[in-house]
Amino acid sequence: MSSDPAPSSPAPGAPRPSLLDSPDIVRFLPFAAFLVIGALGAKAFAGAEYWMYAAKTIVAGAMLWVWRGKISEMRWSFSLAGVAVGLAIAVLWIGLEGRVPTLGRLWDLAREWTGGPKAPQAKPPEAWNPVAFFSANAALGWAFVVVRVLGRSLVVPAMEEVFYRSLVYRYIVNPRFETVALGTFRAGAFAGSSLLFGLSHTEHWFSAIVCGAAYQALVVRKGRLGDAMLAHAVTNLAISAYAIGTGRWEFS
């Protein structure tokens, strides 16, 4: 009967491995920092959401850059499949806007159906529109638009694909996720990671579930992360272009 060898101890005098050397930590922290900075600072003062978006984009982007050598799969790849999937998801996302109830609305309806009190009609969230907010300083307003577009098209695709498609998906397959090839398909992990991605987008949960599944399918088919990063970037860039070009800032 064989057993796995016990992990070797560091040589005497050798530095102990840092927590930041952990492969799961370097894939999780940029995502966590992005969420925490946005959540803690978005309502700190009038217009804080614009400053905090810039801050969390810079912090998460810097983390990914510093740790790029530790995240070997974080490499952009160009493919027609990636472009096509990205554009298809953008069309779906825009087309389903307002047609599928948000998770909050579904929860209110479920309470009503089970005999609970009727929930008051929720006020729609204000559109993210720095051009209108900083109308007295157009240059500053458009600077925040540029930061938003760059953040959504470069930082967010790398950050979220590393977290959801590389870490979460493979961790569900095996907690020793680095031993799992990116092209590995497991139905439970596929469904679980896609559902988690969808539920994290409460306003567009259904589109996000389809989106997560499409990006994960690219990773499995190609055996690499870069095509999903590309698709994610194309989706976000196309939605941003639509928002700016039509004045539909709710898509920004």
PDB file of N, CA and C in Angstrom, residues 145-234:
ATOM      1  N   VAL A 145     -14.651  57.990 -17.678  1.00  0.00           N
ATOM      2  CA  VAL A 145     -15.190  57.073 -18.689  1.00  0.00           C
ATOM      3  C   VAL A 145     -14.053  56.239 -19.280  1.00  0.00           C
ATOM      4  N   VAL A 146     -12.938  56.879 -19.591  1.00  0.00           N
ATOM      5  CA  VAL A 146     -11.785  56.163 -20.150  1.00  0.00           C
ATOM      6  C   VAL A 146     -11.270  55.117 -19.161  1.00  0.00           C
ATOM      7  N   VAL A 147     -11.183  55.503 -17.884  1.00  0.00           N
ATOM      8  CA  VAL A 147     -10.737  54.547 -16.857  1.00  0.00           C
ATOM      9  C   VAL A 147     -11.693  53.367 -16.785  1.00  0.00           C
ATOM     10  N   ARG A 148     -12.983  53.668 -16.846  1.00  0.00           N
ATOM     11  CA  ARG A 148     -13.996  52.607 -16.793  1.00  0.00           C
ATOM     12  C   ARG A 148     -13.842  51.643 -17.975  1.00  0.00           C
ATOM     13  N   VAL A 149     -13.684  52.194 -19.168  1.00  0.00           N
ATOM     14  CA  VAL A 149     -13.565  51.350 -20.358  1.00  0.00           C
ATOM     15  C   VAL A 149     -12.302  50.499 -20.283  1.00  0.00           C
ATOM     16  N   LEU A 150     -11.182  51.115 -19.902  1.00  0.00           N
ATOM     17  CA  LEU A 150      -9.934  50.361 -19.797  1.00  0.00           C
ATOM     18  C   LEU A 150     -10.017  49.313 -18.693  1.00  0.00           C
ATOM     19  N   GLY A 151     -10.615  49.683 -17.565  1.00  0.00           N
ATOM     20  CA  GLY A 151     -10.746  48.731 -16.470  1.00  0.00           C
ATOM     21  C   GLY A 151     -11.598  47.536 -16.852  1.00  0.00           C
ATOM     22  N   ARG A 152     -12.730  47.808 -17.523  1.00  0.00           N
ATOM     23  CA  ARG A 152     -13.632  46.718 -17.907  1.00  0.00           C
ATOM     24  C   ARG A 152     -13.055  45.859 -19.027  1.00  0.00           C
ATOM     25  N   SER A 153     -12.219  46.449 -19.864  1.00  0.00           N
ATOM     26  CA  SER A 153     -11.726  45.742 -21.044  1.00  0.00           C
ATOM     27  C   SER A 153     -10.371  45.068 -20.856  1.00  0.00           C
ATOM     28  N   LEU A 154      -9.611  45.488 -19.836  1.00  0.00           N
ATOM     29  CA  LEU A 154      -8.289  44.908 -19.617  1.00  0.00           C
ATOM     30  C   LEU A 154      -8.144  44.264 -18.243  1.00  0.00           C
ATOM     31  N   VAL A 155      -8.444  45.025 -17.194  1.00  0.00           N
ATOM     32  CA  VAL A 155      -8.228  44.513 -15.836  1.00  0.00           C
ATOM     33  C   VAL A 155      -9.285  43.480 -15.447  1.00  0.00           C
ATOM     34  N   VAL A 156     -10.562  43.831 -15.621  1.00  0.00           N
ATOM     35  CA  VAL A 156     -11.643  42.926 -15.194  1.00  0.00           C
ATOM     36  C   VAL A 156     -11.603  41.584 -15.923  1.00  0.00           C
ATOM     37  N   PRO A 157     -11.420  41.528 -17.245  1.00  0.00           N
ATOM     38  CA  PRO A 157     -11.356  40.218 -17.898  1.00  0.00           C
ATOM     39  C   PRO A 157     -10.242  39.329 -17.356  1.00  0.00           C
ATOM     40  N   ALA A 158      -9.045  39.894 -17.175  1.00  0.00           N
ATOM     41  CA  ALA A 158      -7.949  39.085 -16.634  1.00  0.00           C
ATOM     42  C   ALA A 158      -8.255  38.652 -15.209  1.00  0.00           C
ATOM     43  N   MET A 159      -8.714  39.580 -14.378  1.00  0.00           N
ATOM     44  CA  MET A 159      -8.985  39.304 -12.965  1.00  0.00           C
ATOM     45  C   MET A 159     -10.077  38.255 -12.784  1.00  0.00           C
ATOM     46  N   GLU A 160     -11.195  38.423 -13.486  1.00  0.00           N
ATOM     47  CA  GLU A 160     -12.325  37.508 -13.290  1.00  0.00           C
ATOM     48  C   GLU A 160     -12.077  36.153 -13.939  1.00  0.00           C
ATOM     49  N   GLU A 161     -11.421  36.131 -15.071  1.00  0.00           N
ATOM     50  CA  GLU A 161     -11.137  34.828 -15.691  1.00  0.00           C
ATOM     51  C   GLU A 161     -10.155  34.027 -14.857  1.00  0.00           C
ATOM     52  N   VAL A 162      -9.156  34.694 -14.298  1.00  0.00           N
ATOM     53  CA  VAL A 162      -8.227  34.000 -13.403  1.00  0.00           C
ATOM     54  C   VAL A 162      -8.963  33.466 -12.183  1.00  0.00           C
ATOM     55  N   PHE A 163      -9.870  34.268 -11.627  1.00  0.00           N
ATOM     56  CA  PHE A 163     -10.570  33.830 -10.419  1.00  0.00           C
ATOM     57  C   PHE A 163     -11.607  32.740 -10.715  1.00  0.00           C
ATOM     58  N   TYR A 164     -12.535  33.021 -11.624  1.00  0.00           N
ATOM     59  CA  TYR A 164     -13.649  32.085 -11.847  1.00  0.00           C
ATOM     60  C   TYR A 164     -13.247  30.879 -12.695  1.00  0.00           C
ATOM     61  N   ARG A 165     -12.642  31.130 -13.847  1.00  0.00           N
ATOM     62  CA  ARG A 165     -12.391  30.037 -14.785  1.00  0.00           C
ATOM     63  C   ARG A 165     -11.143  29.241 -14.457  1.00  0.00           C
ATOM     64  N   SER A 166     -10.153  29.865 -13.831  1.00  0.00           N
ATOM     65  CA  SER A 166      -8.935  29.134 -13.489  1.00  0.00           C
ATOM     66  C   SER A 166      -8.981  28.593 -12.069  1.00  0.00           C
ATOM     67  N   LEU A 167      -9.235  29.480 -11.085  1.00  0.00           N
ATOM     68  CA  LEU A 167      -9.195  29.052  -9.688  1.00  0.00           C
ATOM     69  C   LEU A 167     -10.459  28.306  -9.270  1.00  0.00           C
ATOM     70  N   VAL A 168     -11.616  28.960  -9.354  1.00  0.00           N
ATOM     71  CA  VAL A 168     -12.853  28.359  -8.833  1.00  0.00           C
ATOM     72  C   VAL A 168     -13.193  27.062  -9.561  1.00  0.00           C
ATOM     73  N   TYR A 169     -13.199  27.096 -10.886  1.00  0.00           N
ATOM     74  CA  TYR A 169     -13.560  25.904 -11.653  1.00  0.00           C
ATOM     75  C   TYR A 169     -12.656  24.728 -11.306  1.00  0.00           C
ATOM     76  N   ARG A 170     -11.350  24.963 -11.334  1.00  0.00           N
ATOM     77  CA  ARG A 170     -10.415  23.863 -11.084  1.00  0.00           C
ATOM     78  C   ARG A 170     -10.418  23.445  -9.615  1.00  0.00           C
ATOM     79  N   TYR A 171     -10.668  24.384  -8.711  1.00  0.00           N
ATOM     80  CA  TYR A 171     -10.714  24.043  -7.285  1.00  0.00           C
ATOM     81  C   TYR A 171     -11.901  23.125  -6.987  1.00  0.00           C
ATOM     82  N   ILE A 172     -13.022  23.348  -7.685  1.00  0.00           N
ATOM     83  CA  ILE A 172     -14.177  22.456  -7.514  1.00  0.00           C
ATOM     84  C   ILE A 172     -13.812  21.042  -7.972  1.00  0.00           C
ATOM     85  N   VAL A 173     -13.045  20.952  -9.041  1.00  0.00           N
ATOM     86  CA  VAL A 173     -12.615  19.642  -9.533  1.00  0.00           C
ATOM     87  C   VAL A 173     -11.679  18.980  -8.532  1.00  0.00           C
ATOM     88  N   ASN A 174     -10.712  19.749  -8.034  1.00  0.00           N
ATOM     89  CA  ASN A 174      -9.714  19.218  -7.101  1.00  0.00           C
ATOM     90  C   ASN A 174      -9.095  20.408  -6.348  1.00  0.00           C
ATOM     91  N   PRO A 175      -9.154  20.403  -5.003  1.00  0.00           N
ATOM     92  CA  PRO A 175      -8.543  21.513  -4.253  1.00  0.00           C
ATOM     93  C   PRO A 175      -7.083  21.752  -4.613  1.00  0.00           C
ATOM     94  N   ARG A 176      -6.394  20.732  -5.072  1.00  0.00           N
ATOM     95  CA  ARG A 176      -5.030  20.929  -5.599  1.00  0.00           C
ATOM     96  C   ARG A 176      -5.181  21.362  -7.064  1.00  0.00           C
ATOM     97  N   PHE A 177      -5.734  22.547  -7.239  1.00  0.00           N
ATOM     98  CA  PHE A 177      -6.233  22.962  -8.556  1.00  0.00           C
ATOM     99  C   PHE A 177      -5.145  23.054  -9.617  1.00  0.00           C
ATOM    100  N   GLU A 178      -3.913  23.291  -9.224  1.00  0.00           N
ATOM    101  CA  GLU A 178      -2.852  23.415 -10.223  1.00  0.00           C
ATOM    102  C   GLU A 178      -2.564  22.083 -10.922  1.00  0.00           C
ATOM    103  N   THR A 179      -3.035  20.986 -10.342  1.00  0.00           N
ATOM    104  CA  THR A 179      -2.852  19.684 -10.993  1.00  0.00           C
ATOM    105  C   THR A 179      -3.929  19.419 -12.041  1.00  0.00           C
ATOM    106  N   VAL A 180      -4.934  20.306 -12.131  1.00  0.00           N
ATOM    107  CA  VAL A 180      -6.049  20.124 -13.071  1.00  0.00           C
ATOM    108  C   VAL A 180      -5.768  20.925 -14.334  1.00  0.00           C
ATOM    109  N   ALA A 181      -5.728  20.262 -15.450  1.00  0.00           N
ATOM    110  CA  ALA A 181      -5.492  20.952 -16.722  1.00  0.00           C
ATOM    111  C   ALA A 181      -6.670  21.868 -17.046  1.00  0.00           C
ATOM    112  N   LEU A 182      -6.381  23.000 -17.664  1.00  0.00           N
ATOM    113  CA  LEU A 182      -7.440  23.956 -17.991  1.00  0.00           C
ATOM    114  C   LEU A 182      -8.473  23.353 -18.944  1.00  0.00           C
ATOM    115  N   GLY A 183      -8.078  22.399 -19.754  1.00  0.00           N
ATOM    116  CA  GLY A 183      -9.002  21.779 -20.690  1.00  0.00           C
ATOM    117  C   GLY A 183      -9.858  20.681 -20.096  1.00  0.00           C
ATOM    118  N   THR A 184      -9.735  20.442 -18.793  1.00  0.00           N
ATOM    119  CA  THR A 184     -10.512  19.389 -18.142  1.00  0.00           C
ATOM    120  C   THR A 184     -11.981  19.787 -18.051  1.00  0.00           C
ATOM    121  N   PHE A 185     -12.881  18.875 -18.440  1.00  0.00           N
ATOM    122  CA  PHE A 185     -14.315  19.146 -18.303  1.00  0.00           C
ATOM    123  C   PHE A 185     -14.908  18.291 -17.199  1.00  0.00           C
ATOM    124  N   ARG A 186     -15.584  18.950 -16.250  1.00  0.00           N
ATOM    125  CA  ARG A 186     -16.369  18.287 -15.219  1.00  0.00           C
ATOM    126  C   ARG A 186     -17.694  19.023 -15.122  1.00  0.00           C
ATOM    127  N   ALA A 187     -18.791  18.294 -15.299  1.00  0.00           N
ATOM    128  CA  ALA A 187     -20.104  18.934 -15.362  1.00  0.00           C
ATOM    129  C   ALA A 187     -20.428  19.718 -14.095  1.00  0.00           C
ATOM    130  N   GLY A 188     -20.120  19.138 -12.928  1.00  0.00           N
ATOM    131  CA  GLY A 188     -20.424  19.827 -11.679  1.00  0.00           C
ATOM    132  C   GLY A 188     -19.667  21.134 -11.536  1.00  0.00           C
ATOM    133  N   ALA A 189     -18.384  21.112 -11.872  1.00  0.00           N
ATOM    134  CA  ALA A 189     -17.568  22.324 -11.794  1.00  0.00           C
ATOM    135  C   ALA A 189     -18.038  23.342 -12.825  1.00  0.00           C
ATOM    136  N   PHE A 190     -18.413  22.866 -14.001  1.00  0.00           N
ATOM    137  CA  PHE A 190     -18.884  23.760 -15.062  1.00  0.00           C
ATOM    138  C   PHE A 190     -20.153  24.479 -14.608  1.00  0.00           C
ATOM    139  N   ALA A 191     -21.108  23.710 -14.083  1.00  0.00           N
ATOM    140  CA  ALA A 191     -22.361  24.311 -13.622  1.00  0.00           C
ATOM    141  C   ALA A 191     -22.131  25.207 -12.408  1.00  0.00           C
ATOM    142  N   GLY A 192     -21.320  24.732 -11.470  1.00  0.00           N
ATOM    143  CA  GLY A 192     -21.101  25.489 -10.240  1.00  0.00           C
ATOM    144  C   GLY A 192     -20.415  26.818 -10.472  1.00  0.00           C
ATOM    145  N   SER A 193     -19.353  26.834 -11.264  1.00  0.00           N
ATOM    146  CA  SER A 193     -18.637  28.086 -11.503  1.00  0.00           C
ATOM    147  C   SER A 193     -19.477  29.058 -12.333  1.00  0.00           C
ATOM    148  N   SER A 194     -20.252  28.536 -13.290  1.00  0.00           N
ATOM    149  CA  SER A 194     -21.110  29.401 -14.102  1.00  0.00           C
ATOM    150  C   SER A 194     -22.219  30.004 -13.249  1.00  0.00           C
ATOM    151  N   LEU A 195     -22.784  29.203 -12.350  1.00  0.00           N
ATOM    152  CA  LEU A 195     -23.839  29.698 -11.466  1.00  0.00           C
ATOM    153  C   LEU A 195     -23.288  30.749 -10.512  1.00  0.00           C
ATOM    154  N   LEU A 196     -22.117  30.501  -9.961  1.00  0.00           N
ATOM    155  CA  LEU A 196     -21.507  31.458  -9.039  1.00  0.00           C
ATOM    156  C   LEU A 196     -21.230  32.777  -9.760  1.00  0.00           C
ATOM    157  N   PHE A 197     -20.726  32.706 -10.968  1.00  0.00           N
ATOM    158  CA  PHE A 197     -20.476  33.911 -11.748  1.00  0.00           C
ATOM    159  C   PHE A 197     -21.786  34.657 -12.001  1.00  0.00           C
ATOM    160  N   GLY A 198     -22.830  33.921 -12.326  1.00  0.00           N
ATOM    161  CA  GLY A 198     -24.118  34.561 -12.594  1.00  0.00           C
ATOM    162  C   GLY A 198     -24.707  35.230 -11.367  1.00  0.00           C
ATOM    163  N   LEU A 199     -24.670  34.543 -10.235  1.00  0.00           N
ATOM    164  CA  LEU A 199     -25.278  35.086  -9.021  1.00  0.00           C
ATOM    165  C   LEU A 199     -24.501  36.273  -8.471  1.00  0.00           C
ATOM    166  N   SER A 200     -23.254  36.436  -8.884  1.00  0.00           N
ATOM    167  CA  SER A 200     -22.488  37.607  -8.455  1.00  0.00           C
ATOM    168  C   SER A 200     -22.890  38.853  -9.236  1.00  0.00           C
ATOM    169  N   HIS A 201     -23.650  38.682 -10.298  1.00  0.00           N
ATOM    170  CA  HIS A 201     -24.161  39.806 -11.091  1.00  0.00           C
ATOM    171  C   HIS A 201     -25.680  39.864 -10.863  1.00  0.00           C
ATOM    172  N   THR A 202     -26.080  40.435  -9.736  1.00  0.00           N
ATOM    173  CA  THR A 202     -27.478  40.334  -9.302  1.00  0.00           C
ATOM    174  C   THR A 202     -28.464  41.008 -10.254  1.00  0.00           C
ATOM    175  N   GLU A 203     -28.029  42.054 -10.946  1.00  0.00           N
ATOM    176  CA  GLU A 203     -28.939  42.760 -11.843  1.00  0.00           C
ATOM    177  C   GLU A 203     -29.105  42.020 -13.171  1.00  0.00           C
ATOM    178  N   HIS A 204     -28.100  41.254 -13.564  1.00  0.00           N
ATOM    179  CA  HIS A 204     -28.114  40.579 -14.870  1.00  0.00           C
ATOM    180  C   HIS A 204     -27.732  39.105 -14.691  1.00  0.00           C
ATOM    181  N   TRP A 205     -28.320  38.457 -13.706  1.00  0.00           N
ATOM    182  CA  TRP A 205     -27.885  37.123 -13.299  1.00  0.00           C
ATOM    183  C   TRP A 205     -28.031  36.097 -14.430  1.00  0.00           C
ATOM    184  N   PHE A 206     -29.126  36.164 -15.166  1.00  0.00           N
ATOM    185  CA  PHE A 206     -29.346  35.150 -16.201  1.00  0.00           C
ATOM    186  C   PHE A 206     -28.329  35.299 -17.317  1.00  0.00           C
ATOM    187  N   SER A 207     -28.151  36.537 -17.791  1.00  0.00           N
ATOM    188  CA  SER A 207     -27.150  36.772 -18.844  1.00  0.00           C
ATOM    189  C   SER A 207     -25.766  36.367 -18.370  1.00  0.00           C
ATOM    190  N   ALA A 208     -25.484  36.626 -17.084  1.00  0.00           N
ATOM    191  CA  ALA A 208     -24.157  36.310 -16.551  1.00  0.00           C
ATOM    192  C   ALA A 208     -23.925  34.810 -16.441  1.00  0.00           C
ATOM    193  N   ILE A 209     -24.965  34.040 -16.146  1.00  0.00           N
ATOM    194  CA  ILE A 209     -24.809  32.579 -16.114  1.00  0.00           C
ATOM    195  C   ILE A 209     -24.457  32.062 -17.512  1.00  0.00           C
ATOM    196  N   VAL A 210     -25.192  32.539 -18.523  1.00  0.00           N
ATOM    197  CA  VAL A 210     -24.886  32.148 -19.899  1.00  0.00           C
ATOM    198  C   VAL A 210     -23.474  32.590 -20.269  1.00  0.00           C
ATOM    199  N   CYS A 211     -23.138  33.811 -19.854  1.00  0.00           N
ATOM    200  CA  CYS A 211     -21.812  34.372 -20.114  1.00  0.00           C
ATOM    201  C   CYS A 211     -20.726  33.507 -19.491  1.00  0.00           C
ATOM    202  N   GLY A 212     -20.881  33.148 -18.214  1.00  0.00           N
ATOM    203  CA  GLY A 212     -19.893  32.319 -17.533  1.00  0.00           C
ATOM    204  C   GLY A 212     -19.728  30.965 -18.190  1.00  0.00           C
ATOM    205  N   ALA A 213     -20.844  30.382 -18.608  1.00  0.00           N
ATOM    206  CA  ALA A 213     -20.786  29.079 -19.273  1.00  0.00           C
ATOM    207  C   ALA A 213     -20.059  29.185 -20.621  1.00  0.00           C
ATOM    208  N   ALA A 214     -20.321  30.275 -21.354  1.00  0.00           N
ATOM    209  CA  ALA A 214     -19.680  30.450 -22.665  1.00  0.00           C
ATOM    210  C   ALA A 214     -18.174  30.633 -22.522  1.00  0.00           C
ATOM    211  N   TYR A 215     -17.769  31.450 -21.544  1.00  0.00           N
ATOM    212  CA  TYR A 215     -16.341  31.657 -21.339  1.00  0.00           C
ATOM    213  C   TYR A 215     -15.656  30.373 -20.861  1.00  0.00           C
ATOM    214  N   GLN A 216     -16.330  29.631 -19.970  1.00  0.00           N
ATOM    215  CA  GLN A 216     -15.738  28.391 -19.485  1.00  0.00           C
ATOM    216  C   GLN A 216     -15.618  27.372 -20.612  1.00  0.00           C
ATOM    217  N   ALA A 217     -16.604  27.355 -21.495  1.00  0.00           N
ATOM    218  CA  ALA A 217     -16.538  26.439 -22.633  1.00  0.00           C
ATOM    219  C   ALA A 217     -15.324  26.751 -23.506  1.00  0.00           C
ATOM    220  N   LEU A 218     -15.014  28.033 -23.656  1.00  0.00           N
ATOM    221  CA  LEU A 218     -13.828  28.407 -24.419  1.00  0.00           C
ATOM    222  C   LEU A 218     -12.557  27.876 -23.763  1.00  0.00           C
ATOM    223  N   VAL A 219     -12.492  28.004 -22.426  1.00  0.00           N
ATOM    224  CA  VAL A 219     -11.308  27.524 -21.704  1.00  0.00           C
ATOM    225  C   VAL A 219     -11.157  26.025 -21.881  1.00  0.00           C
ATOM    226  N   VAL A 220     -12.248  25.295 -21.735  1.00  0.00           N
ATOM    227  CA  VAL A 220     -12.195  23.836 -21.857  1.00  0.00           C
ATOM    228  C   VAL A 220     -11.834  23.430 -23.281  1.00  0.00           C
ATOM    229  N   ARG A 221     -12.434  24.089 -24.252  1.00  0.00           N
ATOM    230  CA  ARG A 221     -12.188  23.716 -25.647  1.00  0.00           C
ATOM    231  C   ARG A 221     -10.755  24.020 -26.070  1.00  0.00           C
ATOM    232  N   LYS A 222     -10.256  25.191 -25.660  1.00  0.00           N
ATOM    233  CA  LYS A 222      -8.926  25.615 -26.089  1.00  0.00           C
ATOM    234  C   LYS A 222      -7.810  25.125 -25.176  1.00  0.00           C
ATOM    235  N   GLY A 223      -8.178  24.774 -23.941  1.00  0.00           N
ATOM    236  CA  GLY A 223      -7.167  24.335 -22.993  1.00  0.00           C
ATOM    237  C   GLY A 223      -6.281  25.463 -22.495  1.00  0.00           C
ATOM    238  N   ARG A 224      -6.785  26.691 -22.559  1.00  0.00           N
ATOM    239  CA  ARG A 224      -6.027  27.857 -22.109  1.00  0.00           C
ATOM    240  C   ARG A 224      -7.019  28.940 -21.699  1.00  0.00           C
ATOM    241  N   LEU A 225      -6.535  29.943 -20.996  1.00  0.00           N
ATOM    242  CA  LEU A 225      -7.403  30.992 -20.458  1.00  0.00           C
ATOM    243  C   LEU A 225      -7.520  32.189 -21.397  1.00  0.00           C
ATOM    244  N   GLY A 226      -6.551  32.361 -22.275  1.00  0.00           N
ATOM    245  CA  GLY A 226      -6.468  33.582 -23.060  1.00  0.00           C
ATOM    246  C   GLY A 226      -7.657  33.874 -23.943  1.00  0.00           C
ATOM    247  N   ASP A 227      -8.296  32.846 -24.507  1.00  0.00           N
ATOM    248  CA  ASP A 227      -9.455  33.068 -25.380  1.00  0.00           C
ATOM    249  C   ASP A 227     -10.641  33.590 -24.585  1.00  0.00           C
ATOM    250  N   ALA A 228     -10.819  33.089 -23.351  1.00  0.00           N
ATOM    251  CA  ALA A 228     -11.899  33.575 -22.491  1.00  0.00           C
ATOM    252  C   ALA A 228     -11.620  35.006 -22.052  1.00  0.00           C
ATOM    253  N   MET A 229     -10.357  35.334 -21.778  1.00  0.00           N
ATOM    254  CA  MET A 229     -10.002  36.713 -21.452  1.00  0.00           C
ATOM    255  C   MET A 229     -10.341  37.634 -22.621  1.00  0.00           C
ATOM    256  N   LEU A 230     -10.016  37.192 -23.826  1.00  0.00           N
ATOM    257  CA  LEU A 230     -10.340  37.969 -25.022  1.00  0.00           C
ATOM    258  C   LEU A 230     -11.848  38.142 -25.171  1.00  0.00           C
ATOM    259  N   ALA A 231     -12.600  37.053 -25.049  1.00  0.00           N
ATOM    260  CA  ALA A 231     -14.055  37.121 -25.184  1.00  0.00           C
ATOM    261  C   ALA A 231     -14.652  38.079 -24.151  1.00  0.00           C
ATOM    262  N   HIS A 232     -14.176  37.988 -22.921  1.00  0.00           N
ATOM    263  CA  HIS A 232     -14.652  38.856 -21.846  1.00  0.00           C
ATOM    264  C   HIS A 232     -14.351  40.315 -22.181  1.00  0.00           C
ATOM    265  N   ALA A 233     -13.152  40.577 -22.687  1.00  0.00           N
ATOM    266  CA  ALA A 233     -12.764  41.941 -23.064  1.00  0.00           C
ATOM    267  C   ALA A 233     -13.638  42.461 -24.204  1.00  0.00           C
ATOM    268  N   VAL A 234     -13.894  41.615 -25.212  1.00  0.00           N
ATOM    269  CA  VAL A 234     -14.724  42.026 -26.351  1.00  0.00           C
ATOM    270  C   VAL A 234     -16.139  42.330 -25.880  1.00  0.00           C
TER     271      VAL A 234
END
